[in-house]
Amino acid sequence: IVHGSAEADGAEDDTPHPRLGRRDVNELLGVLARPELDVLGSWRSNRTFLAEVNERFVTGPYVLIDGFLDAAVADGARQELLALVKRGDFIPRGPDFNTNVEQSKAYATSASPSARCSTMTHTSQGKPPRMKYEELSRKPGAMHPKDSPTLARLMSALSSDSWAHALNMLLAGTGARMPPGPSQDATIPVFRQYSPGDYMELHSDVNRKERRVVALTHWLTEGWEPHWGGGFLWC
């Protein structure tokens, strides 16, 4: 989960905001315990971890949550998405990767994350980031529950007032706010598949043009090995 600053709504906010207190965490536990949010993992009932998530949001730009989704929900969503891939419901987007040998060598020999960020920023400076992937062609909201029940359930949860309320509580102290419930300011989840040859250039998930204050990325890949690459690079 990546969050932006209060500037995302078009105005700076230098007013100090209180972080979650004990009573707030109790309220948050109640919100996350609502039936519509049972797609989430066990972290939603961990009082200590919820306070830590809030602290990380206040002190840094991102939070990593292992087991964000309930294991059965994650597996069900993965199987349904694979079925949609086989059915041809994913369509390719973006250009093939095109770079010169010098740029490739500079990136491959960068010893640190900051050096790689510098290399990637230099190669795409002044241009919008490029990426190539396959995306689910049908809008998630149009999915029929009978052929994608887990995805429909997941969409309902992440579009609910309860989830917006929970996110706003987790963001306490940052000055950032999510709009309540379904809104034109809230982007519905997008499902993408990255295959061999696909790529993603350096970019920020905090899009100020869209007034985005929170971006959530969830990987459904099963049995991923770290040495394969593909992890986030925090600049």
mmCIF file of N, CA, C and O in Angstrom, residues 132-222:
data_model
loop_
_atom_site.group_PDB
_atom_site.id
_atom_site.type_symbol
_atom_site.label_atom_id
_atom_site.label_comp_id
_atom_site.label_asym_id
_atom_site.label_seq_id
_atom_site.Cartn_x
_atom_site.Cartn_y
_atom_site.Cartn_z
ATOM 1 N N LYS A 132 4.221 -2.949 -20.460
ATOM 2 C CA LYS A 132 3.541 -3.915 -21.320
ATOM 3 C C LYS A 132 2.992 -5.036 -20.451
ATOM 4 O O LYS A 132 3.695 -5.581 -19.603
ATOM 5 N N TYR A 133 1.728 -5.375 -20.665
ATOM 6 C CA TYR A 133 1.064 -6.374 -19.838
ATOM 7 C C TYR A 133 -0.227 -6.796 -20.531
ATOM 8 O O TYR A 133 -0.584 -6.289 -21.604
ATOM 9 N N GLU A 134 -0.968 -7.700 -19.898
ATOM 10 C CA GLU A 134 -2.308 -8.069 -20.358
ATOM 11 C C GLU A 134 -3.290 -7.675 -19.268
ATOM 12 O O GLU A 134 -3.020 -7.858 -18.076
ATOM 13 N N GLU A 135 -4.420 -7.135 -19.675
ATOM 14 C CA GLU A 135 -5.398 -6.627 -18.712
ATOM 15 C C GLU A 135 -6.765 -7.246 -18.955
ATOM 16 O O GLU A 135 -7.155 -7.475 -20.106
ATOM 17 N N LEU A 136 -7.477 -7.513 -17.874
ATOM 18 C CA LEU A 136 -8.821 -8.067 -17.985
ATOM 19 C C LEU A 136 -9.699 -7.094 -18.755
ATOM 20 O O LEU A 136 -9.837 -5.928 -18.366
ATOM 21 N N SER A 137 -10.270 -7.556 -19.854
ATOM 22 C CA SER A 137 -11.017 -6.655 -20.739
ATOM 23 C C SER A 137 -12.380 -6.274 -20.185
ATOM 24 O O SER A 137 -12.886 -5.194 -20.453
ATOM 25 N N ARG A 138 -12.969 -7.179 -19.410
ATOM 26 C CA ARG A 138 -14.280 -6.871 -18.840
ATOM 27 C C ARG A 138 -14.116 -6.042 -17.575
ATOM 28 O O ARG A 138 -13.208 -6.287 -16.777
ATOM 29 N N LYS A 139 -14.978 -5.068 -17.366
ATOM 30 C CA LYS A 139 -14.932 -4.295 -16.142
ATOM 31 C C LYS A 139 -15.291 -5.210 -14.971
ATOM 32 O O LYS A 139 -16.281 -5.946 -15.037
ATOM 33 N N PRO A 140 -14.488 -5.164 -13.892
ATOM 34 C CA PRO A 140 -14.754 -6.056 -12.758
ATOM 35 C C PRO A 140 -16.180 -5.954 -12.238
ATOM 36 O O PRO A 140 -16.776 -6.938 -11.829
ATOM 37 N N GLY A 141 -16.761 -4.749 -12.273
ATOM 38 C CA GLY A 141 -18.115 -4.573 -11.771
ATOM 39 C C GLY A 141 -19.151 -5.287 -12.611
ATOM 40 O O GLY A 141 -20.280 -5.510 -12.167
ATOM 41 N N ALA A 142 -18.778 -5.660 -13.839
ATOM 42 C CA ALA A 142 -19.716 -6.334 -14.733
ATOM 43 C C ALA A 142 -19.612 -7.848 -14.651
ATOM 44 O O ALA A 142 -20.314 -8.564 -15.355
ATOM 45 N N MET A 143 -18.707 -8.344 -13.808
ATOM 46 C CA MET A 143 -18.540 -9.791 -13.682
ATOM 47 C C MET A 143 -19.799 -10.436 -13.111
ATOM 48 O O MET A 143 -20.423 -9.914 -12.194
ATOM 49 N N HIS A 144 -20.150 -11.548 -13.675
ATOM 50 C CA HIS A 144 -21.307 -12.274 -13.165
ATOM 51 C C HIS A 144 -20.855 -13.138 -11.994
ATOM 52 O O HIS A 144 -19.906 -13.903 -12.118
ATOM 53 N N PRO A 145 -21.499 -12.995 -10.835
ATOM 54 C CA PRO A 145 -21.087 -13.764 -9.652
ATOM 55 C C PRO A 145 -20.988 -15.269 -9.891
ATOM 56 O O PRO A 145 -20.214 -15.953 -9.229
ATOM 57 N N LYS A 146 -21.767 -15.805 -10.848
ATOM 58 C CA LYS A 146 -21.765 -17.248 -11.050
ATOM 59 C C LYS A 146 -20.471 -17.747 -11.681
ATOM 60 O O LYS A 146 -20.048 -18.877 -11.430
ATOM 61 N N ASP A 147 -19.835 -16.924 -12.523
ATOM 62 C CA ASP A 147 -18.595 -17.397 -13.142
ATOM 63 C C ASP A 147 -17.351 -16.862 -12.437
ATOM 64 O O ASP A 147 -16.249 -17.367 -12.640
ATOM 65 N N SER A 148 -17.494 -15.835 -11.607
ATOM 66 C CA SER A 148 -16.355 -15.294 -10.850
ATOM 67 C C SER A 148 -16.819 -14.854 -9.461
ATOM 68 O O SER A 148 -16.738 -13.671 -9.111
ATOM 69 N N PRO A 149 -17.311 -15.787 -8.651
ATOM 70 C CA PRO A 149 -17.867 -15.405 -7.347
ATOM 71 C C PRO A 149 -16.861 -14.769 -6.395
ATOM 72 O O PRO A 149 -17.198 -13.833 -5.671
ATOM 73 N N THR A 150 -15.626 -15.266 -6.395
ATOM 74 C CA THR A 150 -14.632 -14.710 -5.489
ATOM 75 C C THR A 150 -14.242 -13.297 -5.906
ATOM 76 O O THR A 150 -14.101 -12.405 -5.064
ATOM 77 N N LEU A 151 -14.059 -13.077 -7.214
ATOM 78 C CA LEU A 151 -13.717 -11.747 -7.705
ATOM 79 C C LEU A 151 -14.846 -10.758 -7.432
ATOM 80 O O LEU A 151 -14.602 -9.608 -7.065
ATOM 81 N N ALA A 152 -16.094 -11.202 -7.599
ATOM 82 C CA ALA A 152 -17.239 -10.338 -7.317
ATOM 83 C C ALA A 152 -17.281 -9.972 -5.840
ATOM 84 O O ALA A 152 -17.554 -8.826 -5.462
ATOM 85 N N ARG A 153 -16.991 -10.955 -4.993
ATOM 86 C CA ARG A 153 -16.963 -10.728 -3.549
ATOM 87 C C ARG A 153 -15.840 -9.764 -3.172
ATOM 88 O O ARG A 153 -16.015 -8.868 -2.340
ATOM 89 N N LEU A 154 -14.692 -9.933 -3.808
ATOM 90 C CA LEU A 154 -13.537 -9.070 -3.557
ATOM 91 C C LEU A 154 -13.827 -7.635 -3.994
ATOM 92 O O LEU A 154 -13.514 -6.675 -3.284
ATOM 93 N N MET A 155 -14.446 -7.477 -5.170
ATOM 94 C CA MET A 155 -14.790 -6.161 -5.670
ATOM 95 C C MET A 155 -15.757 -5.455 -4.736
ATOM 96 O O MET A 155 -15.632 -4.263 -4.468
ATOM 97 N N SER A 156 -16.732 -6.194 -4.234
ATOM 98 C CA SER A 156 -17.717 -5.623 -3.326
ATOM 99 C C SER A 156 -17.055 -5.119 -2.045
ATOM 100 O O SER A 156 -17.364 -4.026 -1.555
ATOM 101 N N ALA A 157 -16.109 -5.900 -1.515
ATOM 102 C CA ALA A 157 -15.430 -5.523 -0.276
ATOM 103 C C ALA A 157 -14.589 -4.265 -0.453
ATOM 104 O O ALA A 157 -14.633 -3.334 0.366
ATOM 105 N N LEU A 158 -13.816 -4.205 -1.542
ATOM 106 C CA LEU A 158 -12.898 -3.087 -1.750
ATOM 107 C C LEU A 158 -13.610 -1.835 -2.254
ATOM 108 O O LEU A 158 -12.978 -0.782 -2.403
ATOM 109 N N SER A 159 -14.910 -1.940 -2.522
ATOM 110 C CA SER A 159 -15.695 -0.777 -2.934
ATOM 111 C C SER A 159 -16.660 -0.331 -1.829
ATOM 112 O O SER A 159 -17.483 0.555 -2.054
ATOM 113 N N SER A 160 -16.547 -0.939 -0.663
ATOM 114 C CA SER A 160 -17.511 -0.696 0.409
ATOM 115 C C SER A 160 -17.150 0.510 1.264
ATOM 116 O O SER A 160 -15.998 0.954 1.321
ATOM 117 N N ASP A 161 -18.178 1.049 1.938
ATOM 118 C CA ASP A 161 -17.958 2.133 2.898
ATOM 119 C C ASP A 161 -17.056 1.659 4.038
ATOM 120 O O ASP A 161 -16.256 2.424 4.569
ATOM 121 N N SER A 162 -17.195 0.386 4.411
ATOM 122 C CA SER A 162 -16.397 -0.148 5.520
ATOM 123 C C SER A 162 -14.905 -0.090 5.198
ATOM 124 O O SER A 162 -14.084 0.265 6.050
ATOM 125 N N TRP A 163 -14.530 -0.450 3.953
ATOM 126 C CA TRP A 163 -13.115 -0.431 3.577
ATOM 127 C C TRP A 163 -12.587 1.005 3.516
ATOM 128 O O TRP A 163 -11.474 1.273 3.970
ATOM 129 N N ALA A 164 -13.387 1.939 2.988
ATOM 130 C CA ALA A 164 -12.979 3.341 2.951
ATOM 131 C C ALA A 164 -12.782 3.869 4.372
ATOM 132 O O ALA A 164 -11.817 4.591 4.659
ATOM 133 N N HIS A 165 -13.693 3.479 5.287
ATOM 134 C CA HIS A 165 -13.590 3.895 6.690
ATOM 135 C C HIS A 165 -12.315 3.337 7.320
ATOM 136 O O HIS A 165 -11.577 4.057 8.009
ATOM 137 N N ALA A 166 -12.043 2.060 7.075
ATOM 138 C CA ALA A 166 -10.857 1.426 7.648
ATOM 139 C C ALA A 166 -9.574 2.087 7.130
ATOM 140 O O ALA A 166 -8.635 2.346 7.898
ATOM 141 N N LEU A 167 -9.521 2.369 5.828
ATOM 142 C CA LEU A 167 -8.339 3.020 5.265
ATOM 143 C C LEU A 167 -8.131 4.395 5.871
ATOM 144 O O LEU A 167 -6.996 4.787 6.182
ATOM 145 N N ASN A 168 -9.198 5.151 6.048
ATOM 146 C CA ASN A 168 -9.061 6.485 6.632
ATOM 147 C C ASN A 168 -8.542 6.420 8.065
ATOM 148 O O ASN A 168 -7.770 7.279 8.496
ATOM 149 N N MET A 169 -8.936 5.394 8.790
ATOM 150 C CA MET A 169 -8.428 5.238 10.150
ATOM 151 C C MET A 169 -6.948 4.859 10.123
ATOM 152 O O MET A 169 -6.149 5.364 10.911
ATOM 153 N N LEU A 170 -6.570 3.981 9.197
ATOM 154 C CA LEU A 170 -5.163 3.585 9.089
ATOM 155 C C LEU A 170 -4.286 4.758 8.653
ATOM 156 O O LEU A 170 -3.091 4.800 8.951
ATOM 157 N N LEU A 171 -4.881 5.719 7.936
ATOM 158 C CA LEU A 171 -4.139 6.887 7.451
ATOM 159 C C LEU A 171 -4.113 8.024 8.467
ATOM 160 O O LEU A 171 -3.567 9.095 8.180
ATOM 161 N N ALA A 172 -4.691 7.816 9.644
ATOM 162 C CA ALA A 172 -4.728 8.863 10.661
ATOM 163 C C ALA A 172 -3.320 9.381 10.944
ATOM 164 O O ALA A 172 -2.396 8.616 11.168
ATOM 165 N N GLY A 173 -3.180 10.695 10.905
ATOM 166 C CA GLY A 173 -1.877 11.302 11.164
ATOM 167 C C GLY A 173 -1.126 11.685 9.912
ATOM 168 O O GLY A 173 -0.109 12.383 9.973
ATOM 169 N N THR A 174 -1.605 11.246 8.738
ATOM 170 C CA THR A 174 -0.924 11.566 7.479
ATOM 171 C C THR A 174 -1.518 12.790 6.787
ATOM 172 O O THR A 174 -0.892 13.396 5.930
ATOM 173 N N GLY A 175 -2.752 13.156 7.150
ATOM 174 C CA GLY A 175 -3.439 14.251 6.479
ATOM 175 C C GLY A 175 -4.136 13.824 5.209
ATOM 176 O O GLY A 175 -4.791 14.632 4.556
ATOM 177 N N ALA A 176 -3.986 12.548 4.804
ATOM 178 C CA ALA A 176 -4.624 12.042 3.589
ATOM 179 C C ALA A 176 -5.990 11.464 3.936
ATOM 180 O O ALA A 176 -6.188 10.918 5.024
ATOM 181 N N ARG A 177 -6.929 11.581 3.007
ATOM 182 C CA ARG A 177 -8.268 11.075 3.241
ATOM 183 C C ARG A 177 -8.803 10.380 2.003
ATOM 184 O O ARG A 177 -8.587 10.814 0.882
ATOM 185 N N MET A 178 -9.513 9.265 2.218
ATOM 186 C CA MET A 178 -10.201 8.554 1.154
ATOM 187 C C MET A 178 -11.650 9.008 1.112
ATOM 188 O O MET A 178 -12.255 9.262 2.153
ATOM 189 N N PRO A 179 -12.256 9.119 -0.098
ATOM 190 C CA PRO A 179 -13.681 9.434 -0.165
ATOM 191 C C PRO A 179 -14.485 8.248 0.337
ATOM 192 O O PRO A 179 -14.063 7.110 0.179
ATOM 193 N N PRO A 180 -15.632 8.493 0.978
ATOM 194 C CA PRO A 180 -16.436 7.381 1.498
ATOM 195 C C PRO A 180 -17.119 6.614 0.386
ATOM 196 O O PRO A 180 -17.665 7.184 -0.549
ATOM 197 N N GLY A 181 -17.079 5.277 0.488
ATOM 198 C CA GLY A 181 -17.819 4.409 -0.413
ATOM 199 C C GLY A 181 -17.499 4.580 -1.880
ATOM 200 O O GLY A 181 -16.486 5.175 -2.245
ATOM 201 N N PRO A 182 -18.349 4.039 -2.770
ATOM 202 C CA PRO A 182 -18.144 4.186 -4.209
ATOM 203 C C PRO A 182 -18.110 5.659 -4.588
ATOM 204 O O PRO A 182 -18.963 6.426 -4.179
ATOM 205 N N SER A 183 -17.119 6.070 -5.337
ATOM 206 C CA SER A 183 -16.952 7.477 -5.684
ATOM 207 C C SER A 183 -16.181 7.598 -6.974
ATOM 208 O O SER A 183 -15.415 6.704 -7.350
ATOM 209 N N GLN A 184 -16.365 8.728 -7.675
ATOM 210 C CA GLN A 184 -15.603 8.961 -8.895
ATOM 211 C C GLN A 184 -14.130 9.164 -8.573
ATOM 212 O O GLN A 184 -13.278 9.106 -9.450
ATOM 213 N N ASP A 185 -13.818 9.436 -7.302
ATOM 214 C CA ASP A 185 -12.429 9.629 -6.895
ATOM 215 C C ASP A 185 -11.769 8.320 -6.475
ATOM 216 O O ASP A 185 -10.597 8.300 -6.129
ATOM 217 N N ALA A 186 -12.526 7.218 -6.464
ATOM 218 C CA ALA A 186 -11.969 5.918 -6.092
ATOM 219 C C ALA A 186 -11.913 5.027 -7.334
ATOM 220 O O ALA A 186 -12.927 4.813 -7.995
ATOM 221 N N THR A 187 -10.721 4.550 -7.660
ATOM 222 C CA THR A 187 -10.542 3.700 -8.843
ATOM 223 C C THR A 187 -10.836 2.253 -8.489
ATOM 224 O O THR A 187 -10.323 1.730 -7.498
ATOM 225 N N ILE A 188 -11.657 1.591 -9.299
ATOM 226 C CA ILE A 188 -11.943 0.186 -9.042
ATOM 227 C C ILE A 188 -10.707 -0.644 -9.364
ATOM 228 O O ILE A 188 -9.879 -0.246 -10.194
ATOM 229 N N PRO A 189 -10.530 -1.791 -8.712
ATOM 230 C CA PRO A 189 -9.351 -2.626 -8.967
ATOM 231 C C PRO A 189 -9.206 -3.008 -10.437
ATOM 232 O O PRO A 189 -10.189 -3.239 -11.132
ATOM 233 N N VAL A 190 -7.964 -3.063 -10.880
ATOM 234 C CA VAL A 190 -7.633 -3.475 -12.238
ATOM 235 C C VAL A 190 -6.834 -4.766 -12.140
ATOM 236 O O VAL A 190 -5.905 -4.869 -11.323
ATOM 237 N N PHE A 191 -7.170 -5.747 -12.952
ATOM 238 C CA PHE A 191 -6.491 -7.038 -12.919
ATOM 239 C C PHE A 191 -5.566 -7.160 -14.124
ATOM 240 O O PHE A 191 -6.013 -7.057 -15.271
ATOM 241 N N ARG A 192 -4.277 -7.387 -13.862
ATOM 242 C CA ARG A 192 -3.279 -7.475 -14.931
ATOM 243 C C ARG A 192 -2.463 -8.747 -14.793
ATOM 244 O O ARG A 192 -2.256 -9.254 -13.697
ATOM 245 N N GLN A 193 -1.968 -9.215 -15.933
ATOM 246 C CA GLN A 193 -1.070 -10.366 -15.963
ATOM 247 C C GLN A 193 0.220 -9.959 -16.671
ATOM 248 O O GLN A 193 0.186 -9.377 -17.756
ATOM 249 N N TYR A 194 1.342 -10.253 -16.018
ATOM 250 C CA TYR A 194 2.660 -9.989 -16.614
ATOM 251 C C TYR A 194 3.297 -11.321 -16.990
ATOM 252 O O TYR A 194 3.490 -12.187 -16.142
ATOM 253 N N SER A 195 3.618 -11.468 -18.269
ATOM 254 C CA SER A 195 4.206 -12.694 -18.802
ATOM 255 C C SER A 195 5.638 -12.430 -19.230
ATOM 256 O O SER A 195 6.077 -11.275 -19.257
ATOM 257 N N PRO A 196 6.412 -13.477 -19.552
ATOM 258 C CA PRO A 196 7.778 -13.260 -20.042
ATOM 259 C C PRO A 196 7.800 -12.253 -21.198
ATOM 260 O O PRO A 196 7.020 -12.368 -22.144
ATOM 261 N N GLY A 197 8.682 -11.252 -21.085
ATOM 262 C CA GLY A 197 8.770 -10.208 -22.104
ATOM 263 C C GLY A 197 8.005 -8.953 -21.737
ATOM 264 O O GLY A 197 8.237 -7.887 -22.318
ATOM 265 N N ASP A 198 7.092 -9.056 -20.757
ATOM 266 C CA ASP A 198 6.386 -7.865 -20.288
ATOM 267 C C ASP A 198 7.288 -7.091 -19.333
ATOM 268 O O ASP A 198 8.261 -7.638 -18.793
ATOM 269 N N TYR A 199 6.967 -5.845 -19.083
ATOM 270 C CA TYR A 199 7.840 -5.008 -18.250
ATOM 271 C C TYR A 199 7.058 -3.818 -17.710
ATOM 272 O O TYR A 199 5.916 -3.549 -18.102
ATOM 273 N N MET A 200 7.711 -3.079 -16.805
ATOM 274 C CA MET A 200 7.133 -1.869 -16.243
ATOM 275 C C MET A 200 8.261 -0.893 -15.935
ATOM 276 O O MET A 200 9.181 -1.219 -15.186
ATOM 277 N N GLU A 201 8.241 0.272 -16.548
ATOM 278 C CA GLU A 201 9.278 1.265 -16.284
ATOM 279 C C GLU A 201 9.011 1.966 -14.945
ATOM 280 O O GLU A 201 7.906 1.895 -14.397
ATOM 281 N N LEU A 202 10.038 2.632 -14.459
ATOM 282 C CA LEU A 202 9.948 3.333 -13.187
ATOM 283 C C LEU A 202 8.796 4.332 -13.198
ATOM 284 O O LEU A 202 8.668 5.127 -14.121
ATOM 285 N N HIS A 203 7.953 4.264 -12.195
ATOM 286 C CA HIS A 203 6.832 5.192 -12.101
ATOM 287 C C HIS A 203 6.389 5.273 -10.643
ATOM 288 O O HIS A 203 6.804 4.468 -9.808
ATOM 289 N N SER A 204 5.562 6.246 -10.362
ATOM 290 C CA SER A 204 5.020 6.407 -9.022
ATOM 291 C C SER A 204 3.559 5.997 -9.004
ATOM 292 O O SER A 204 2.788 6.359 -9.897
ATOM 293 N N ASP A 205 3.166 5.230 -7.990
ATOM 294 C CA ASP A 205 1.769 4.854 -7.855
ATOM 295 C C ASP A 205 0.930 5.968 -7.239
ATOM 296 O O ASP A 205 -0.286 5.855 -7.148
ATOM 297 N N VAL A 206 1.593 7.033 -6.787
ATOM 298 C CA VAL A 206 0.870 8.176 -6.232
ATOM 299 C C VAL A 206 0.672 9.188 -7.355
ATOM 300 O O VAL A 206 1.576 9.937 -7.706
ATOM 301 N N ASN A 207 -0.500 9.176 -7.958
ATOM 302 C CA ASN A 207 -0.802 10.004 -9.118
ATOM 303 C C ASN A 207 -1.517 11.264 -8.662
ATOM 304 O O ASN A 207 -2.696 11.250 -8.326
ATOM 305 N N ARG A 208 -0.790 12.378 -8.648
ATOM 306 C CA ARG A 208 -1.381 13.623 -8.154
ATOM 307 C C ARG A 208 -2.419 14.184 -9.120
ATOM 308 O O ARG A 208 -3.346 14.882 -8.724
ATOM 309 N N LYS A 209 -2.262 13.906 -10.410
ATOM 310 C CA LYS A 209 -3.235 14.367 -11.390
ATOM 311 C C LYS A 209 -4.598 13.755 -11.107
ATOM 312 O O LYS A 209 -5.643 14.388 -11.286
ATOM 313 N N GLU A 210 -4.603 12.517 -10.644
ATOM 314 C CA GLU A 210 -5.852 11.841 -10.304
ATOM 315 C C GLU A 210 -6.226 12.048 -8.832
ATOM 316 O O GLU A 210 -7.178 11.455 -8.347
ATOM 317 N N ARG A 211 -5.455 12.863 -8.124
ATOM 318 C CA ARG A 211 -5.674 13.126 -6.697
ATOM 319 C C ARG A 211 -5.597 11.843 -5.879
ATOM 320 O O ARG A 211 -6.270 11.685 -4.868
ATOM 321 N N ARG A 212 -4.784 10.892 -6.329
ATOM 322 C CA ARG A 212 -4.681 9.608 -5.645
ATOM 323 C C ARG A 212 -3.893 9.753 -4.353
ATOM 324 O O ARG A 212 -2.801 10.287 -4.341
ATOM 325 N N VAL A 213 -4.466 9.300 -3.261
ATOM 326 C CA VAL A 213 -3.779 9.365 -1.973
ATOM 327 C C VAL A 213 -3.349 7.991 -1.480
ATOM 328 O O VAL A 213 -2.498 7.876 -0.600
ATOM 329 N N VAL A 214 -3.955 6.930 -2.028
ATOM 330 C CA VAL A 214 -3.595 5.574 -1.631
ATOM 331 C C VAL A 214 -3.608 4.678 -2.862
ATOM 332 O O VAL A 214 -4.513 4.755 -3.685
ATOM 333 N N ALA A 215 -2.572 3.865 -3.011
ATOM 334 C CA ALA A 215 -2.525 2.874 -4.083
ATOM 335 C C ALA A 215 -2.232 1.516 -3.455
ATOM 336 O O ALA A 215 -1.311 1.385 -2.649
ATOM 337 N N LEU A 216 -3.036 0.510 -3.797
ATOM 338 C CA LEU A 216 -2.843 -0.842 -3.273
ATOM 339 C C LEU A 216 -2.468 -1.775 -4.408
ATOM 340 O O LEU A 216 -3.154 -1.818 -5.429
ATOM 341 N N THR A 217 -1.385 -2.502 -4.213
ATOM 342 C CA THR A 217 -0.953 -3.489 -5.201
ATOM 343 C C THR A 217 -0.883 -4.852 -4.521
ATOM 344 O O THR A 217 -0.248 -4.988 -3.472
ATOM 345 N N HIS A 218 -1.536 -5.843 -5.106
ATOM 346 C CA HIS A 218 -1.535 -7.185 -4.522
ATOM 347 C C HIS A 218 -1.081 -8.192 -5.569
ATOM 348 O O HIS A 218 -1.594 -8.207 -6.684
ATOM 349 N N TRP A 219 -0.100 -9.010 -5.208
ATOM 350 C CA TRP A 219 0.402 -10.047 -6.115
ATOM 351 C C TRP A 219 -0.287 -11.372 -5.811
ATOM 352 O O TRP A 219 -0.289 -11.827 -4.665
ATOM 353 N N LEU A 220 -0.837 -11.997 -6.830
ATOM 354 C CA LEU A 220 -1.511 -13.282 -6.661
ATOM 355 C C LEU A 220 -0.661 -14.443 -7.183
ATOM 356 O O LEU A 220 -1.132 -15.571 -7.248
ATOM 357 N N THR A 221 0.597 -14.143 -7.558
ATOM 358 C CA THR A 221 1.472 -15.187 -8.077
ATOM 359 C C THR A 221 1.741 -16.244 -7.004
ATOM 360 O O THR A 221 2.053 -15.922 -5.860
ATOM 361 N N GLU A 222 1.625 -17.497 -7.387
ATOM 362 C CA GLU A 222 1.832 -18.594 -6.442
ATOM 363 C C GLU A 222 3.256 -19.128 -6.559
ATOM 364 O O GLU A 222 3.760 -19.360 -7.653
#
